[in-house]
Coordinates of C-alpha atoms in Angstrom, one line a residue:
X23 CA 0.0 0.0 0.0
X24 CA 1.3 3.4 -1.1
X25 CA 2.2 6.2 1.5
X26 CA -0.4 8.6 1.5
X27 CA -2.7 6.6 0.1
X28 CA -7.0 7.1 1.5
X29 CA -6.4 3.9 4.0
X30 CA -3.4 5.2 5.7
X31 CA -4.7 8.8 6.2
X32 CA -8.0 7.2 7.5
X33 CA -5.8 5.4 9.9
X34 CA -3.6 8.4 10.9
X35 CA -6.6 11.0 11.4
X36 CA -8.1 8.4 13.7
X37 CA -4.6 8.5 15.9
X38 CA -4.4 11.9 15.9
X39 CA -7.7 12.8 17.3
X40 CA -7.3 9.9 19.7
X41 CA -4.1 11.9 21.5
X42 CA -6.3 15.2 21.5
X43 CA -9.1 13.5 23.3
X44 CA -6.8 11.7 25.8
X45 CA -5.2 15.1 26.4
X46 CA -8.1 16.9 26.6
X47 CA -10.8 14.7 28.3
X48 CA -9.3 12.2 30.3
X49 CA -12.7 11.8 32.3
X50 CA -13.6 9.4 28.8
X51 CA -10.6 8.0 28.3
X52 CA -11.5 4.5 28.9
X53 CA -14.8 4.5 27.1
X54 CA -13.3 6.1 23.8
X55 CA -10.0 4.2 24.1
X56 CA -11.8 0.8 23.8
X57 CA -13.6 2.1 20.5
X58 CA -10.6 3.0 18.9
X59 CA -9.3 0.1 19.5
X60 CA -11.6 -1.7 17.8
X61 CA -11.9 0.7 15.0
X62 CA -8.0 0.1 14.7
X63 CA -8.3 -3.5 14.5
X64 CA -11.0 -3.3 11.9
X65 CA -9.1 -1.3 9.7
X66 CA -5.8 -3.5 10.2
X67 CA -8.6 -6.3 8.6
X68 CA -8.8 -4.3 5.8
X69 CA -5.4 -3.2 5.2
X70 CA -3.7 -7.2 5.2
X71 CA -6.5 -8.2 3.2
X72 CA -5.5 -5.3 0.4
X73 CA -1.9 -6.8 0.5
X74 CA -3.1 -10.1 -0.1
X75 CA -5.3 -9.1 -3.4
X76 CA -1.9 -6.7 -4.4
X77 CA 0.1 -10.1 -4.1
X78 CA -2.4 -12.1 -6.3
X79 CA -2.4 -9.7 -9.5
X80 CA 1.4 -9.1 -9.1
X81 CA 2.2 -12.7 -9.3
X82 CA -0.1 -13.3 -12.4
X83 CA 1.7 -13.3 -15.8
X84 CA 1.2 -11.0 -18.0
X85 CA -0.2 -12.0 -21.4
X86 CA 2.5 -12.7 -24.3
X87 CA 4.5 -9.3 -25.4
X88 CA 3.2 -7.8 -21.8
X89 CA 0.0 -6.7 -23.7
X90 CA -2.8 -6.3 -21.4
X91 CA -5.4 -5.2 -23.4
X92 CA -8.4 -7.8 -23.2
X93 CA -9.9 -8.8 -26.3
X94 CA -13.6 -9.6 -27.3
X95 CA -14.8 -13.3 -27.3
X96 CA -14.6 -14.6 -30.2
X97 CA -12.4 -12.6 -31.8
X98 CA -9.0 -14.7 -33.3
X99 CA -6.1 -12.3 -35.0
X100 CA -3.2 -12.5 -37.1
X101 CA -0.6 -11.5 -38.5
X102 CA 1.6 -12.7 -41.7
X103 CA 3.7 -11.9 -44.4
X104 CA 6.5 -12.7 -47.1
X105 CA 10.0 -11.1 -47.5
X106 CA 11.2 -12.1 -51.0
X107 CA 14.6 -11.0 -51.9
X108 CA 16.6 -12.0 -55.1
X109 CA 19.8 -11.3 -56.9
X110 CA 19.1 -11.1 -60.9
X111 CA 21.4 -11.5 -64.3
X112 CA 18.8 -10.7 -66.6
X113 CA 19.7 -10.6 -70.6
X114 CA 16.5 -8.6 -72.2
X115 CA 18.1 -9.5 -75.6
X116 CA 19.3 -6.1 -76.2
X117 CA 20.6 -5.4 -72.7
X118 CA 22.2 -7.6 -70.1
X119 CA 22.7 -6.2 -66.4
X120 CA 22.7 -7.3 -62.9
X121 CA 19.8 -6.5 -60.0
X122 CA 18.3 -6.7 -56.6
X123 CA 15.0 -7.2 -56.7
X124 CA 11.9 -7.4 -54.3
X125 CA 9.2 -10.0 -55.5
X126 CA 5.7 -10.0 -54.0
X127 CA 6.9 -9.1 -50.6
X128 CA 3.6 -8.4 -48.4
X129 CA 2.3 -7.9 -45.1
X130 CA -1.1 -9.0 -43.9
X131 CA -3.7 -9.3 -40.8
X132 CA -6.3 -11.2 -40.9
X133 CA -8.6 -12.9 -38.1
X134 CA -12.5 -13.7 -38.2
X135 CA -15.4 -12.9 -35.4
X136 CA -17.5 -15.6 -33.8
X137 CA -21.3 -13.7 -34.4
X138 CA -22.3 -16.4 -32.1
X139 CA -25.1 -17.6 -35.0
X140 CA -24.6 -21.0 -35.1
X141 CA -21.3 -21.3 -36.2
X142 CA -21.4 -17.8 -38.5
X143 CA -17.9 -15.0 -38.5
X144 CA -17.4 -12.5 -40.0
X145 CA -13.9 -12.7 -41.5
X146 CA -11.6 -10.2 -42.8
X147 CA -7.9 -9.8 -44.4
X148 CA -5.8 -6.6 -45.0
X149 CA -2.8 -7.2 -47.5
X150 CA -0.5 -5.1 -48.9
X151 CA 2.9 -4.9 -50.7
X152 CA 6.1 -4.2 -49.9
X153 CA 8.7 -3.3 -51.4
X154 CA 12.2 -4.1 -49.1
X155 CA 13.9 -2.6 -51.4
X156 CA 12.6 0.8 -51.1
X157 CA 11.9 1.5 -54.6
X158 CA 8.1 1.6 -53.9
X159 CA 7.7 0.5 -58.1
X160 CA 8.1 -2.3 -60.1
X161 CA 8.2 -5.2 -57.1
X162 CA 6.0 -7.5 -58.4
X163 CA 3.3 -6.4 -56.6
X164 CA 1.7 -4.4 -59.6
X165 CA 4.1 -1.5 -58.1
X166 CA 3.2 2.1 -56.6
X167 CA 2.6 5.7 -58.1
X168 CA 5.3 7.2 -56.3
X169 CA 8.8 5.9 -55.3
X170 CA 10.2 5.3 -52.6
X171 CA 7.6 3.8 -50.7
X172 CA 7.6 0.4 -48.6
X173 CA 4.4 -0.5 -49.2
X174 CA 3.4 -0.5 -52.5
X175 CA 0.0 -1.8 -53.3
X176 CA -3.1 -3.6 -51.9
X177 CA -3.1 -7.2 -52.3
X178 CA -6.0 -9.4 -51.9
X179 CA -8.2 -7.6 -48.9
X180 CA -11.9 -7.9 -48.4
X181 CA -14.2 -8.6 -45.4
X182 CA -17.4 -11.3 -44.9
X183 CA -18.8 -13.6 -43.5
X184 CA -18.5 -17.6 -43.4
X185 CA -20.7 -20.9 -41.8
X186 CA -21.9 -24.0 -42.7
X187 CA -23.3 -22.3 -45.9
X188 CA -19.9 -21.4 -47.4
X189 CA -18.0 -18.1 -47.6
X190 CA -18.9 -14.4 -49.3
X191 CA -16.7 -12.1 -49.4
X192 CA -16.3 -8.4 -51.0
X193 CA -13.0 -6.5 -51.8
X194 CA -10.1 -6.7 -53.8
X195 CA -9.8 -10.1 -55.2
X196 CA -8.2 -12.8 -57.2
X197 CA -9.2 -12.8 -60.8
X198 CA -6.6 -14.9 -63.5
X199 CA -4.3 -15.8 -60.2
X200 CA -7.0 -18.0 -59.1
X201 CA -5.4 -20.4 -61.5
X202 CA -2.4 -19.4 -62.3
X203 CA -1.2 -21.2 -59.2
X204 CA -3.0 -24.7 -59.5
X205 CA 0.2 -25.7 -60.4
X206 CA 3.1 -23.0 -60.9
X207 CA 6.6 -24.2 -60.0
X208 CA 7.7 -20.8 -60.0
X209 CA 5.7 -18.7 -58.3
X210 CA 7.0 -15.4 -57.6
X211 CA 10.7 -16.0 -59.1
X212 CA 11.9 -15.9 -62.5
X213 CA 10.3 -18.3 -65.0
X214 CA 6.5 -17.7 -63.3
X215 CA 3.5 -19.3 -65.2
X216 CA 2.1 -15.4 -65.6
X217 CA 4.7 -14.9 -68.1
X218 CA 3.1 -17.1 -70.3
X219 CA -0.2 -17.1 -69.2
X220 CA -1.0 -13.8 -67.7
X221 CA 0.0 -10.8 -69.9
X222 CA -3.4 -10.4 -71.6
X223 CA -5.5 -10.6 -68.4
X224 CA -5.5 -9.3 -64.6
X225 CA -4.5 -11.1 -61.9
X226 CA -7.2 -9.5 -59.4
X227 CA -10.5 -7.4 -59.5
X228 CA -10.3 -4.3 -57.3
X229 CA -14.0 -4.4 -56.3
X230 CA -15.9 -7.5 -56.8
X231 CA -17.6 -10.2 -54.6
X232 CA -17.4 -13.7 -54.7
X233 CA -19.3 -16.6 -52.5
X234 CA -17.4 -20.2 -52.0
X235 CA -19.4 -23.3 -51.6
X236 CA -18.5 -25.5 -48.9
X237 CA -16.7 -28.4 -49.3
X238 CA -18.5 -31.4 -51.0
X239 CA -16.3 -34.5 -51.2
X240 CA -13.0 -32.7 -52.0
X241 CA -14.8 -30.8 -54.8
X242 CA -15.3 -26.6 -54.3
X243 CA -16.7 -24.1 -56.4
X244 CA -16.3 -20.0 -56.3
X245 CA -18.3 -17.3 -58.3
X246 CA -16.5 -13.5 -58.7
X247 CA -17.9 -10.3 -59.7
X248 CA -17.0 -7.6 -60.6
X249 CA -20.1 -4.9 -61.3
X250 CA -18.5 -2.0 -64.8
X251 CA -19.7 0.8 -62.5
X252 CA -16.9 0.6 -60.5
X253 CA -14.2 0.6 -63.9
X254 CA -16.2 4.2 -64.8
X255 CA -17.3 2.6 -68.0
X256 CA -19.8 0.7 -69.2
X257 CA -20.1 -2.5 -70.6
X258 CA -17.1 -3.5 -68.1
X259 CA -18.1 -6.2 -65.6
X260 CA -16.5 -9.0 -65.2
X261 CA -17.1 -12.3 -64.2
X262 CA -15.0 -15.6 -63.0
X263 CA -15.6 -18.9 -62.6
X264 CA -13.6 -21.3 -60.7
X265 CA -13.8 -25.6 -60.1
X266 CA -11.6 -27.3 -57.8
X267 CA -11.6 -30.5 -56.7
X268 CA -8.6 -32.6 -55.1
X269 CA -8.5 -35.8 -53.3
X270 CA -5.5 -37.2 -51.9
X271 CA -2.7 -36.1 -54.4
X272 CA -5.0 -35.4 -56.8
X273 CA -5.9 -31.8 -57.9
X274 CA -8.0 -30.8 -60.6
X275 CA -9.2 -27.4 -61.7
X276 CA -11.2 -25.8 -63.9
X277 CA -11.7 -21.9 -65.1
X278 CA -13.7 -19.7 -66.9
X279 CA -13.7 -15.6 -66.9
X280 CA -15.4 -12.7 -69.1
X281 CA -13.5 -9.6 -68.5
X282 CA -15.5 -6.4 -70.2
X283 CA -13.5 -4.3 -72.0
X284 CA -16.2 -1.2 -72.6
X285 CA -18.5 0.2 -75.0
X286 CA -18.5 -1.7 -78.5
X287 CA -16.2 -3.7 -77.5
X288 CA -16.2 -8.4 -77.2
X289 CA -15.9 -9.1 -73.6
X290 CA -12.7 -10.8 -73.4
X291 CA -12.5 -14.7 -72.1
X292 CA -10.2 -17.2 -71.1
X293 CA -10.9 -20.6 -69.9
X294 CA -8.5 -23.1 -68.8
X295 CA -8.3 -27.0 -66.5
X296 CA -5.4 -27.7 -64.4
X297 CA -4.5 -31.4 -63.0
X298 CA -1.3 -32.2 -60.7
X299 CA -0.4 -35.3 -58.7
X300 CA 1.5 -35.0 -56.1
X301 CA 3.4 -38.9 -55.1
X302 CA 5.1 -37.5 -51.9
X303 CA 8.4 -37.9 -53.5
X304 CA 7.7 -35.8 -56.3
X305 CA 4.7 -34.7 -58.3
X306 CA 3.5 -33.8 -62.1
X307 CA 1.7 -31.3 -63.4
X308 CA 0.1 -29.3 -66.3
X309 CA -2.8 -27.7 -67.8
X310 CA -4.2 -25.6 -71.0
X311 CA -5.2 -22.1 -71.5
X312 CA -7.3 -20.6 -74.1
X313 CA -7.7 -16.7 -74.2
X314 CA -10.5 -15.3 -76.7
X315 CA -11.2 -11.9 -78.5
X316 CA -8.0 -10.6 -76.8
X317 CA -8.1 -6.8 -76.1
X318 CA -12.1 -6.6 -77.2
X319 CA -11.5 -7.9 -80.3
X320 CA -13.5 -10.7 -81.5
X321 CA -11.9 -13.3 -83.2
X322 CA -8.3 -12.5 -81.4
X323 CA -7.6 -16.1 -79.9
X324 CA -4.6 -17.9 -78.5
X325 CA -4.3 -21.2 -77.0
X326 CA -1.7 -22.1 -74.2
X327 CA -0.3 -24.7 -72.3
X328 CA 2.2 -25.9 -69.6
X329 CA 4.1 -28.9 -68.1
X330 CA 6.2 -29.5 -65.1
X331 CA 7.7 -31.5 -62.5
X332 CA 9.4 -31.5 -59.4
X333 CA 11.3 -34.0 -57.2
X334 CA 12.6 -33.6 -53.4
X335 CA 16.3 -34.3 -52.6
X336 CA 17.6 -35.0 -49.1
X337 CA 14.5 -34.0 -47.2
X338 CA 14.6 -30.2 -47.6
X339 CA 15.9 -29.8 -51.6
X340 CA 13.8 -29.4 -54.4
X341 CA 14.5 -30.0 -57.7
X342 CA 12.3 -28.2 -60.4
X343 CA 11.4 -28.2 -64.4
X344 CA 8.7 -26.0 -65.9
X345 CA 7.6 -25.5 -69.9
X346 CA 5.2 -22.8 -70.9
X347 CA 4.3 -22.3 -74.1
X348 CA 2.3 -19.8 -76.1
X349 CA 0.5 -20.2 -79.3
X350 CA 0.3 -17.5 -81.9
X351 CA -3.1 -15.6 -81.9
X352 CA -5.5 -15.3 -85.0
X353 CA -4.6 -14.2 -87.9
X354 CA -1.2 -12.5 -86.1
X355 CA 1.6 -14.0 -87.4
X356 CA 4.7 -15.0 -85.6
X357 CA 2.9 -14.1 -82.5
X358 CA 4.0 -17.4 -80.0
X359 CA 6.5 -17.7 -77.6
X360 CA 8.3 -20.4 -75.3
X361 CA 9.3 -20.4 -72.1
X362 CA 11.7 -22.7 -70.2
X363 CA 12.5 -22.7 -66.2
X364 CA 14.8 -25.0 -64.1
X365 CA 15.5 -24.3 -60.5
X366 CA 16.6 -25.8 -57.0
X367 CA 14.6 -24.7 -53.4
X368 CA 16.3 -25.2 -50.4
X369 CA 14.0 -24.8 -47.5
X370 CA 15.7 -24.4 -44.4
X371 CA 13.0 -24.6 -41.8
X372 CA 9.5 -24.2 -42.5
X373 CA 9.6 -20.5 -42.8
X374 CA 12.9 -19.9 -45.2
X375 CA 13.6 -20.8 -48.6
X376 CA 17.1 -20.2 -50.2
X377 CA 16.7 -21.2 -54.0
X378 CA 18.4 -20.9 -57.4
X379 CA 16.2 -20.4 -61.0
X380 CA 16.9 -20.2 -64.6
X381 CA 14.0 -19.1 -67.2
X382 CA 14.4 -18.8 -70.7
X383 CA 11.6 -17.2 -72.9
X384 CA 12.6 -17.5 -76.8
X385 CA 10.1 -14.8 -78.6
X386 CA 8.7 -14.9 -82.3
X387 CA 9.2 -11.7 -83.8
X388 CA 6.0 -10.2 -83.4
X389 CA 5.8 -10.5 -79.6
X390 CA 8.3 -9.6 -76.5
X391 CA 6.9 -12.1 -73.5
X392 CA 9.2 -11.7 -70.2
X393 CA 10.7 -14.2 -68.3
X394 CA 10.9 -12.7 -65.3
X395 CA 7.7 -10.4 -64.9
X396 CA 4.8 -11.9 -63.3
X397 CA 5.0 -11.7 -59.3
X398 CA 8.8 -10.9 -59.5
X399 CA 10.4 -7.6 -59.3
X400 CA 11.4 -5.5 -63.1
X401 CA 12.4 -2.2 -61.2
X402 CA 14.6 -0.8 -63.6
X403 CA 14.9 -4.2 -66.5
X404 CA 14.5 -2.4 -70.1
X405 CA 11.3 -3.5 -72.2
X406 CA 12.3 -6.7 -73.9
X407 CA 12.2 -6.0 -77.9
X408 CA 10.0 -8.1 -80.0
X409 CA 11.4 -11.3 -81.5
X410 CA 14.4 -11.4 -78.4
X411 CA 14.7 -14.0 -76.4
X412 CA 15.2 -13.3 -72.7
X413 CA 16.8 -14.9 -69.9
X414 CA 16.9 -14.2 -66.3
X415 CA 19.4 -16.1 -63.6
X416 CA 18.3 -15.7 -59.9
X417 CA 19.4 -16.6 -56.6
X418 CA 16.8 -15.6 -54.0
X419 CA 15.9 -16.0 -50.1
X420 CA 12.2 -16.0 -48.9
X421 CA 11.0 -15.9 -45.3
X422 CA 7.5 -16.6 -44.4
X423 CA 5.7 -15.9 -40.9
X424 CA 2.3 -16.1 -40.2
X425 CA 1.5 -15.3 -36.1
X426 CA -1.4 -15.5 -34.0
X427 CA -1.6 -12.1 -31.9
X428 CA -5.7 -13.4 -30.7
X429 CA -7.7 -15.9 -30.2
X430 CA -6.7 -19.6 -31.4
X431 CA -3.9 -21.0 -33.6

């Protein structure tokens, strides 16, 4: 108990004015002595029992960090994020230079609410880029509007709700990428499935909803939207489809998306399956692509396709071969191109990744497909000139953490 402190005055006023009266009024001395006495001993009660309760709360831990702000029932919180760093040797075909680049770096919470309705939350995920290498452009992220910045751009980020009935959520959302990664070797690092695949169409919608069903036997299904009112045009919804299934090492996938492109313009389409087996030791891969009235234009088509495989060395290696390949489009000729990947992932521990890639993308002359764009950093790479063939060497460390600040883990 502090000195000074409400008690302790209590108890010294009562002293006080117990030596006045003895001094003053010794005819009552007895009488008032016993009273005090008793009003002494029943403020002695209170004082031990005081340091008892002070005793109890200062030998209780504090909670984790020495945070002791409560949170709501319910609630479950965390946080998570990616630090992708890489060394690059990229040849454009007409200019060959060396790099550090950041590639889809990102930081993220994310967390649901019980709403106490029968299993029902309401879920939620903020995500944004970042760029560790302070350029604040060009980090694989889709890149800022000014430079200089750490965080770069917003990932995928939305809020809703999800029970028994399956999930809806609204924000900024996975568009082409819901596919792209069914089976992508590469992700992120130089000789990335989007080279190939994802130049004509966008990864994500910034303001659509989508609604998930539930599981059924290993086999999902998700709708997307995206209303043209929020593009500032008309005639500029879009709209995604996505199957999944998977079963043991078996995962199949199927895709179809309209993408409106305004006023008298075709909508343009793509639809494309994905299959990959996955034997524990190592595991196969491919699937097929086919993009329609590219840019609004009807008749504009291209078909695609890709093959891979991996195998694990050693318990932590990975060894890695990808093929992409582009077909020309409709009545565009020399309009194909080819791309090639080989790479080795050393994971460390579960979080940290130390790897080596090679991508090679050999160009017809009518067309300049990267091999290093999609997900990985291009801050300062010159275009790549039409009919080159590009190559891109990278060595590259990734660190993953994903912690629980609330609720369960």
């Amino acid at each position: 108990m502090k000195s000074g402190s409400p008690l302790s005055r209590k108890v010294i006023a009562i002293a006080c004015c117990t030596a006045i009266g003895a001094a003053f009024m010794p005819v009552a001395a007895t009488a008032a002595e016993a009273d005090l006495a008793q009003k002494i001993e029943a403020l002695q009660k209170e004082i031990d029992a005081l340091k008892v309760q002070m005793k109890i709360v200062q030998a209780q831990p504090a909670p984790q960090g020495g945070n002791m702000v409560s949170a709501p029932a319910g609630l479950e919180l965390s946080i998570y994020g990616v630090g992708h760093l890489s060394a690059d040797h990229i040849d454009t075909g007409a200019d060959s230079s060396g790099y550090i680049h950041s590639n889809s770096s990102r930081l993220g919470f994310k967390g649901s609410y019980d709403l106490g309705l029968d299993g029902v939350a309401a879920i939620f995920q903020y995500e944004s880029g970042v760029d560790l290498t302070g350029h604040g452009t060009g980090d694989g992220n889709g890149g800022g509007v000014f430079g200089n910045n750490l965080f770069t751009r917003a990932r995928d980020s939305f809020v809703g709700v999800k029970g028994s009935f399956g999930t809806a959520i609204v924000g900024r959302l996975a568009a082409h990428n819901q596919w792209l990664y069914d089976y992508n070797l590469f992700g992120d690092q130089v000789g990335d499935l989007g080279n190939i695949w994802g130049q004509s169409q966008p990864g994500r919608l910034d303001s659509a909803v989508q609604y998930r069903t539930p599981n059924f036997g290993g086999f999902s299904a998700a709708l997307t939207y995206d209303p043209s009112g929020n593009q500032g045009m008309k005639d500029a919804s879009s709209t995604v489809l996505k199957l999944d299934f998977g079963r043991g090492g078996l995962n199949l996938g199927g895709a179809y998306a309209s993408y409106g492109q305004g006023p008298a313009l075709s909508k343009q389409k793509a639809a494309a399956i994905t299959a990959s087996y996955d034997f524990g030791v190592f595991n196969v891969g491919g699937g097929w692509q086919r993009e329609t009235d590219l840019g609004g234009v009807s008749g504009r088509n291209r078909n695609e396709a890709t093959i891979g495989a991996a195998a694990k060395l050693g318990g932590k290696g990975t060894v890695k071969l990808q093929y992409a390949r582009a077909g020309s489009v409709s009545g565009v000729a020399n309009s194909g191109a080819r791309q090639t990947a080989v790479g080795y992932d050393h994971a460390w521990n579960g979080q940290t990744t130390l790897y080596v890639a090679y991508a090679r993308t050999a160009n017809d002359s009518a067309v300049s497909f990267p091999s290093y764009d999609w997900g990985h950093g291009d801050q300062g790479v010159p275009g790549i000139v039409a009919g080159k063939t590009a190559t891109a060497l990278s060595v590259g460390l990734v660190y993953k953490f994903d912690m629980g600040l609330i609720g369960k883990r």
